[in-house]
Short mmCIF file of C-alpha atoms and ligand atoms in Angstrom, two decimals:
data_model
loop_
_atom_site.label_atom_id
_atom_site.label_comp_id
_atom_site.label_asym_id
_atom_site.label_seq_id
_atom_site.Cartn_x
_atom_site.Cartn_y
_atom_site.Cartn_z
CA MET A 1 -41.43 136.34 92.35
CA ILE A 2 -39.41 136.12 89.09
CA ASP A 3 -42.83 137.42 87.53
CA GLU A 4 -42.61 140.54 89.86
CA LEU A 5 -38.79 141.17 88.85
CA LYS A 6 -40.00 141.13 85.37
CA ARG A 7 -42.75 143.34 85.83
CA ILE A 8 -40.30 145.83 87.59
CA GLU A 9 -37.87 145.70 84.82
CA GLU A 10 -40.41 146.52 82.13
CA GLN A 11 -42.27 149.09 84.02
CA ALA A 12 -38.81 150.73 85.14
CA ARG A 13 -37.57 150.67 81.57
CA ALA A 14 -40.46 152.29 80.12
CA GLU A 15 -40.49 155.08 82.53
CA LEU A 16 -36.74 155.83 82.15
CA VAL A 17 -37.24 156.20 78.09
CA ALA A 18 -39.87 158.92 79.29
CA ALA A 19 -37.54 160.81 81.54
CA ALA A 20 -36.12 163.69 79.54
CA ASP A 21 -34.39 166.11 81.86
CA GLU A 22 -32.34 165.71 85.01
CA ALA A 23 -34.99 166.16 87.56
CA SER A 24 -37.20 163.34 86.20
CA LEU A 25 -34.17 161.29 86.06
CA GLU A 26 -33.50 161.95 89.76
CA ALA A 27 -36.93 161.03 90.65
CA TRP A 28 -36.97 157.81 88.78
CA ARG A 29 -33.92 156.77 90.58
CA VAL A 30 -35.43 157.18 93.91
CA THR A 31 -38.63 155.55 92.66
CA TRP A 32 -36.77 152.29 91.38
CA LEU A 33 -33.47 152.35 93.08
CA GLY A 34 -33.67 154.35 96.05
CA ARG A 35 -33.57 153.23 99.72
CA LYS A 36 -37.20 153.06 99.88
CA GLY A 37 -37.54 152.29 96.12
CA ARG A 38 -39.48 149.06 94.43
CA LEU A 39 -36.38 147.01 93.81
CA THR A 40 -35.05 147.60 97.57
CA SER A 41 -38.09 146.34 98.98
CA VAL A 42 -38.02 143.22 96.84
CA LEU A 43 -34.55 142.51 98.07
CA ARG A 44 -35.79 143.15 101.74
CA GLY A 45 -38.69 140.76 101.23
CA LEU A 46 -36.26 137.74 100.26
CA THR A 47 -35.41 137.19 104.19
CA ASP A 48 -38.52 135.54 104.26
CA LEU A 49 -37.89 132.71 101.55
CA PRO A 50 -36.23 129.40 102.13
CA ILE A 51 -32.36 129.41 101.50
CA GLU A 52 -32.54 127.89 98.15
CA LYS A 53 -35.07 130.13 96.67
CA ARG A 54 -33.43 133.13 98.30
CA ARG A 55 -29.91 132.61 96.65
CA ARG A 56 -31.74 132.33 93.10
CA MET A 57 -34.04 135.29 93.73
CA GLY A 58 -31.24 137.40 95.30
CA ALA A 59 -29.08 136.84 92.19
CA ALA A 60 -31.76 137.79 89.91
CA ALA A 61 -32.69 140.69 91.89
CA ASN A 62 -28.91 141.95 92.05
CA SER A 63 -28.62 141.56 88.41
CA LEU A 64 -31.66 143.63 87.66
CA LYS A 65 -30.38 146.20 90.00
CA GLN A 66 -26.99 146.39 88.19
CA ALA A 67 -28.91 146.38 84.89
CA LEU A 68 -31.05 149.39 85.96
CA ASP A 69 -28.08 151.15 87.18
CA SER A 70 -26.44 151.17 83.80
CA ALA A 71 -29.56 151.91 82.07
CA LEU A 72 -29.78 155.11 84.20
CA ALA A 73 -26.32 156.07 83.56
CA LEU A 74 -26.72 155.47 79.71
CA ARG A 75 -29.96 157.74 79.92
CA GLN A 76 -28.11 160.51 81.63
CA GLU A 77 -25.62 160.32 79.04
CA GLN A 78 -28.29 160.58 76.45
CA VAL A 79 -30.24 163.34 77.84
CA GLN A 80 -27.15 165.48 78.55
CA LYS A 81 -26.37 164.90 74.78
CA GLU A 82 -29.96 165.95 73.57
CA ARG A 83 -29.41 169.29 75.39
CA LEU A 84 -26.47 170.06 74.02
CA ALA A 85 -27.62 169.32 70.61
CA ILE A 86 -30.53 171.61 70.97
CA ILE A 87 -28.43 174.52 71.93
CA GLU A 88 -25.90 173.90 69.14
CA THR A 89 -28.37 173.64 66.49
CA GLY A 90 -29.94 176.89 67.56
CA ARG A 91 -33.41 175.43 68.39
CA LEU A 92 -33.00 177.04 71.73
CA ASP A 93 -31.68 180.90 71.07
CA VAL A 94 -30.08 181.68 74.42
CA THR A 95 -29.32 184.99 73.12
CA LEU A 96 -32.73 186.12 73.29
CA PRO A 97 -33.09 188.74 76.11
CA GLY A 98 -35.21 187.82 78.98
CA ARG A 99 -38.20 190.02 80.21
CA THR A 100 -36.66 192.60 82.47
CA LYS A 101 -38.39 193.74 85.57
CA ARG A 102 -39.62 197.43 85.61
CA ILE A 103 -37.78 199.00 88.45
CA GLY A 104 -39.32 202.04 90.28
CA ARG A 105 -37.70 205.05 91.06
CA LEU A 106 -38.10 208.36 93.07
CA HIS A 107 -39.84 211.31 91.34
CA PRO A 108 -37.49 214.20 90.46
CA VAL A 109 -38.84 216.51 93.05
CA THR A 110 -38.60 213.97 95.79
CA GLN A 111 -34.93 213.53 94.81
CA THR A 112 -34.25 217.11 94.59
CA LEU A 113 -36.03 217.66 97.69
CA ARG A 114 -34.00 215.12 99.50
CA ASP A 115 -30.64 216.57 98.22
CA VAL A 116 -31.50 219.86 99.52
CA LEU A 117 -32.64 218.62 102.75
CA ALA A 118 -29.31 216.88 103.15
CA ALA A 119 -27.46 219.50 102.32
CA PHE A 120 -29.02 221.72 105.25
CA VAL A 121 -28.93 218.75 107.71
CA SER A 122 -25.08 218.24 107.06
CA MET A 123 -25.00 222.09 108.11
CA GLY A 124 -26.50 221.32 111.38
CA PHE A 125 -30.29 221.69 110.50
CA SER A 126 -32.96 219.25 111.77
CA ILE A 127 -36.12 218.55 109.58
CA VAL A 128 -39.76 219.19 111.21
CA GLU A 129 -43.10 218.96 109.21
CA GLY A 130 -46.13 221.37 109.83
CA PRO A 131 -49.95 220.99 108.54
CA GLU A 132 -50.81 221.46 104.85
CA VAL A 133 -54.29 222.71 105.94
CA GLU A 134 -53.36 225.77 107.95
CA SER A 135 -55.00 228.95 109.71
CA ASP A 136 -55.16 232.54 108.45
CA TYR A 137 -53.66 233.25 111.80
CA TYR A 138 -50.35 231.10 111.17
CA ASN A 139 -50.36 231.42 107.37
CA PHE A 140 -50.90 235.15 107.09
CA GLU A 141 -51.23 237.28 110.51
CA ALA A 142 -48.52 236.05 112.75
CA LEU A 143 -46.53 236.60 109.79
CA ARG A 144 -47.26 240.37 109.54
CA ILE A 145 -49.67 239.83 106.63
CA GLY A 146 -52.64 241.37 108.03
CA LYS A 147 -56.22 240.98 106.51
CA ASP A 148 -55.82 243.90 103.96
CA HIS A 149 -52.02 243.55 103.42
CA PRO A 150 -51.26 243.70 99.66
CA ALA A 151 -49.00 240.64 100.08
CA ARG A 152 -52.12 238.62 100.13
CA ASP A 153 -52.93 239.44 96.64
CA THR A 154 -49.44 237.79 95.73
CA MET A 155 -50.78 234.59 97.08
CA ASP A 156 -53.93 233.35 95.39
CA THR A 157 -55.37 231.42 98.26
CA LEU A 158 -57.50 228.51 98.50
CA TYR A 159 -59.73 228.74 101.37
CA VAL A 160 -61.25 225.74 103.14
CA ASP A 161 -65.09 225.58 103.46
CA ILE A 162 -64.95 226.23 107.34
CA THR A 163 -66.06 229.61 109.04
CA HIS A 164 -65.62 231.22 112.53
CA ASP A 165 -67.75 233.86 113.57
CA GLY A 166 -68.77 234.17 109.77
CA GLU A 167 -65.15 234.47 108.66
CA TYR A 168 -63.27 231.93 106.62
CA ASP A 169 -60.18 231.72 108.29
CA VAL A 170 -58.72 228.02 107.30
CA VAL A 171 -56.76 227.90 104.14
CA MET A 172 -54.40 225.38 102.37
CA ARG A 173 -51.18 226.81 103.27
CA THR A 174 -49.76 229.17 100.64
CA HIS A 175 -46.01 228.68 101.75
CA THR A 176 -44.11 226.98 104.52
CA SER A 177 -43.39 230.19 106.35
CA PRO A 178 -46.01 229.45 108.83
CA ASN A 179 -43.77 226.96 110.36
CA GLN A 180 -41.36 229.75 111.27
CA VAL A 181 -43.89 230.51 113.91
CA ARG A 182 -45.11 227.05 115.09
CA VAL A 183 -41.28 226.36 115.65
CA MET A 184 -40.69 229.41 117.39
CA GLU A 185 -43.84 228.76 119.66
CA LYS A 186 -42.68 225.59 120.56
CA THR A 187 -39.27 225.92 121.31
CA ARG A 188 -36.30 228.33 122.46
CA PRO A 189 -33.19 229.36 120.89
CA PRO A 190 -30.71 228.02 119.43
CA ILE A 191 -32.95 226.94 116.56
CA ARG A 192 -31.98 225.62 113.41
CA VAL A 193 -34.55 223.88 111.35
CA VAL A 194 -35.73 222.94 107.82
CA VAL A 195 -39.53 222.40 107.03
CA PRO A 196 -40.18 220.87 103.60
CA GLY A 197 -43.88 220.59 102.41
CA ARG A 198 -46.60 221.01 99.90
CA CYS A 199 -48.08 224.16 99.43
CA TYR A 200 -51.35 225.40 97.50
CA ARG A 201 -52.34 228.41 95.55
CA ASN A 202 -55.34 229.12 93.15
CA GLU A 203 -52.86 229.58 90.42
CA ALA A 204 -53.73 229.77 86.57
CA THR A 205 -51.28 227.20 85.37
CA ASP A 206 -48.43 228.06 82.99
CA PRO A 207 -44.91 226.74 82.44
CA THR A 208 -43.68 228.44 85.53
CA HIS A 209 -46.80 228.01 87.56
CA GLU A 210 -48.67 225.16 89.27
CA TRP A 211 -51.34 225.20 91.83
CA MET A 212 -49.50 222.90 94.21
CA GLN A 213 -45.56 223.56 94.77
CA THR A 214 -43.03 221.99 97.25
CA GLN A 215 -41.09 224.35 99.40
CA ILE A 216 -38.44 224.05 102.13
CA GLU A 217 -38.55 226.74 104.67
CA LEU A 218 -35.26 227.58 106.63
CA LEU A 219 -35.13 229.15 109.99
CA ALA A 220 -32.32 229.76 112.41
CA VAL A 221 -32.71 231.78 115.78
CA ASP A 222 -29.83 232.37 118.12
CA GLU A 223 -27.65 234.88 119.91
CA GLY A 224 -25.70 236.73 117.56
CA ILE A 225 -26.81 235.59 114.22
CA SER A 226 -26.25 238.14 111.57
CA LEU A 227 -26.82 238.53 107.74
CA SER A 228 -23.65 236.92 106.98
CA ASP A 229 -24.60 233.85 108.43
CA LEU A 230 -27.57 233.88 106.14
CA LYS A 231 -25.44 234.49 103.23
CA GLY A 232 -22.73 231.79 103.95
CA THR A 233 -25.40 229.26 104.70
CA LEU A 234 -27.15 229.86 101.52
CA TYR A 235 -24.07 230.30 99.37
CA GLU A 236 -23.01 226.81 100.69
CA PHE A 237 -26.34 225.36 99.75
CA ALA A 238 -26.07 226.88 96.12
CA LYS A 239 -22.46 225.41 95.72
CA ARG A 240 -23.78 221.98 96.87
CA ILE A 241 -26.79 221.50 94.68
CA PHE A 242 -25.76 223.74 91.49
CA GLY A 243 -22.02 223.14 91.45
CA GLN A 244 -18.65 224.57 93.12
CA GLU A 245 -18.36 227.27 90.35
CA ARG A 246 -21.68 228.95 90.82
CA LYS A 247 -21.71 232.71 91.80
CA VAL A 248 -24.50 234.07 94.02
CA ARG A 249 -26.17 237.35 94.05
CA PHE A 250 -28.24 238.88 96.94
CA ARG A 251 -30.55 241.73 96.33
CA CYS A 252 -33.09 243.50 98.42
CA ASP A 253 -36.70 242.25 98.22
CA TYR A 254 -39.68 242.90 100.51
CA PHE A 255 -41.46 240.01 102.64
CA PRO A 256 -43.47 241.38 105.67
CA PHE A 257 -41.83 238.80 108.09
CA VAL A 258 -38.32 239.81 107.55
CA GLU A 259 -36.24 242.79 107.83
CA PRO A 260 -34.13 243.16 105.76
CA GLY A 261 -35.34 240.95 103.23
CA ALA A 262 -33.52 239.71 100.32
CA GLU A 263 -33.91 237.41 97.15
CA MET A 264 -31.01 235.36 96.04
CA ALA A 265 -29.92 234.55 92.61
CA ILE A 266 -27.16 232.38 91.03
CA ASP A 267 -25.44 232.83 87.89
CA CYS A 268 -27.19 230.93 85.00
CA MET A 269 -25.42 227.38 84.55
CA ILE A 270 -26.72 227.16 81.14
CA CYS A 271 -25.19 230.36 79.70
CA GLY A 272 -22.66 231.25 82.70
CA GLY A 273 -24.10 234.72 83.09
CA ALA A 274 -24.08 235.91 79.24
CA GLY A 275 -27.92 235.80 78.98
CA CYS A 276 -29.87 232.78 77.40
CA ARG A 277 -33.55 231.48 77.31
CA THR A 278 -33.33 229.78 80.33
CA CYS A 279 -32.36 232.82 82.56
CA ASP A 280 -34.64 235.34 80.41
CA GLY A 281 -31.35 237.06 79.05
CA GLU A 282 -30.63 238.15 82.51
CA GLY A 283 -27.65 235.88 83.33
CA TRP A 284 -29.02 235.48 86.74
CA ILE A 285 -31.69 233.05 88.02
CA GLU A 286 -33.47 233.67 91.18
CA VAL A 287 -33.90 230.82 93.44
CA LEU A 288 -35.24 231.80 96.92
CA GLY A 289 -36.66 234.61 99.23
CA SER A 290 -34.88 235.06 102.51
CA GLY A 291 -34.13 237.69 105.27
CA MET A 292 -33.67 238.33 109.06
CA VAL A 293 -36.54 237.32 111.04
CA HIS A 294 -38.68 240.56 111.81
CA PRO A 295 -38.20 241.71 115.42
CA GLU A 296 -41.74 242.11 115.98
CA ILE A 297 -42.32 238.27 115.23
CA LEU A 298 -39.48 237.49 117.73
CA SER A 299 -41.06 239.72 120.34
CA ASN A 300 -44.41 238.15 119.65
CA MET A 301 -42.88 234.81 120.38
CA GLY A 302 -41.69 235.80 123.73
CA TYR A 303 -38.29 236.15 122.59
CA ASP A 304 -36.03 239.17 123.87
CA ALA A 305 -35.32 240.48 120.42
CA ASP A 306 -32.45 242.58 121.56
CA ARG A 307 -30.71 239.44 122.80
CA TYR A 308 -31.88 236.80 119.64
CA THR A 309 -31.67 237.55 115.94
CA GLY A 310 -32.36 235.05 113.26
CA PHE A 311 -32.56 234.36 109.75
CA ALA A 312 -35.23 232.53 107.44
CA ALA A 313 -35.38 231.51 103.73
CA GLY A 314 -37.93 229.81 101.54
CA LEU A 315 -36.96 227.71 98.54
CA GLY A 316 -39.31 226.46 95.69
CA ILE A 317 -38.04 222.70 95.24
CA GLU A 318 -39.77 222.54 91.85
CA ARG A 319 -37.93 225.68 90.39
CA ILE A 320 -34.72 224.10 91.99
CA CYS A 321 -35.19 220.96 90.12
CA MET A 322 -36.10 222.54 86.94
CA LEU A 323 -32.69 224.33 86.83
CA ARG A 324 -30.76 221.49 87.80
CA TYR A 325 -32.11 219.34 84.85
CA GLY A 326 -32.62 222.03 82.44
CA ILE A 327 -36.64 221.21 82.36
CA GLU A 328 -38.79 223.99 80.85
CA ASP A 329 -42.21 223.33 82.10
CA ILE A 330 -43.40 223.10 85.94
CA ARG A 331 -46.44 221.04 84.67
CA LEU A 332 -44.64 217.97 83.37
CA PHE A 333 -43.97 217.30 87.17
CA TYR A 334 -47.41 216.22 87.87
CA ALA A 335 -48.61 215.27 84.41
CA ASN A 336 -47.60 211.57 85.30
CA ASP A 337 -46.21 210.92 82.13
CA LEU A 338 -43.80 207.98 82.39
CA ARG A 339 -41.85 209.14 79.43
CA PHE A 340 -40.82 212.13 81.19
CA LEU A 341 -40.46 210.53 84.71
CA LYS A 342 -38.28 207.80 83.33
CA GLN A 343 -35.48 210.08 82.57
CA PHE A 344 -34.52 210.75 86.28
N1 DAH B 401 -42.94 232.20 101.86
C1 DAH B 401 -42.31 233.55 100.63
C2 DAH B 401 -43.21 232.53 99.56
O1 DAH B 401 -43.52 231.47 99.37
C3 DAH B 401 -40.94 232.78 100.79
C4 DAH B 401 -39.99 233.24 101.68
C5 DAH B 401 -39.42 234.44 101.53
C6 DAH B 401 -39.58 232.71 102.90
C7 DAH B 401 -38.53 235.42 102.51
C8 DAH B 401 -38.83 233.06 103.80
C9 DAH B 401 -38.37 234.60 103.70
O2 DAH B 401 -38.56 232.80 104.77
O3 DAH B 401 -37.51 234.97 104.50
O4 DAH B 401 -43.22 233.57 98.45
#
């Protein structure tokens, strides 16, 4: 028995010297001195011994326990000191920066899209979506852009390789305007919707043209809607997205599906209207097309065009994003260059 205590002591002390941090010191304590530790089980075994032997062994085991307790305390102190010494002598450079995790972010176009949607939602519009692959009917015909209408030339269309009766009549939508028709077909006034989405055109790319762009279509139809509602709504949008002090200019423009049609421009936020590179010396920057929904379209939808009127607008989100941040080339958005994207 005495031999066993000796062996315990030797092995325990050897392992204690090897324990060099707090976790291994704690593991050592559990192994040797814990409730189920080696020494405790020796003490438990004493009950089977004759009384005389038990007394001697008990005393020896208890003094070993005390010895190991104080050896542990000593070693804990030592380990603590060693750690402080390492820090003080500079062997461990706590000033070395750790490895930072790279955090993702939203694409600048997505950020602008969400901000614009939020502006309209707070004015009472709901968000709906429509298909990116569209029929010729919704993309053109229903919007009064017939087969030989010159407006088709302004939208270099990507046709999908499907024919009906020998005609290619499925397209990648060139704008979000087909959703004016889709929404009116399915619902009755009052209507207030915004429709975000990707649009596609067969563009030769340059600093202001991409073959894919993001648009938001705006549509409100109700009794008594007038041009001043259109202006008020778009004016509020311009102030929220481009700043309180922006001036807004409406000018006549032509789009087959509205009457009258108007383009909206804001005074250039770079030069304040004096004329600069961003605004091409104009002082004004065009941001969207808009107008009063054509009465013929309202009638085609089965609405009483004497009773109901509506306004519509189409916004190019890349354009708005470029103006907001002073980005000079639209192609940067989809070039996937992290040096560009990280700035937003
Ligand atoms: N869809 C047109 C385009 O992409 C923009 C547009 C103009 C939309 C006038 C409208 C509108 O809703 O009223 O060129």
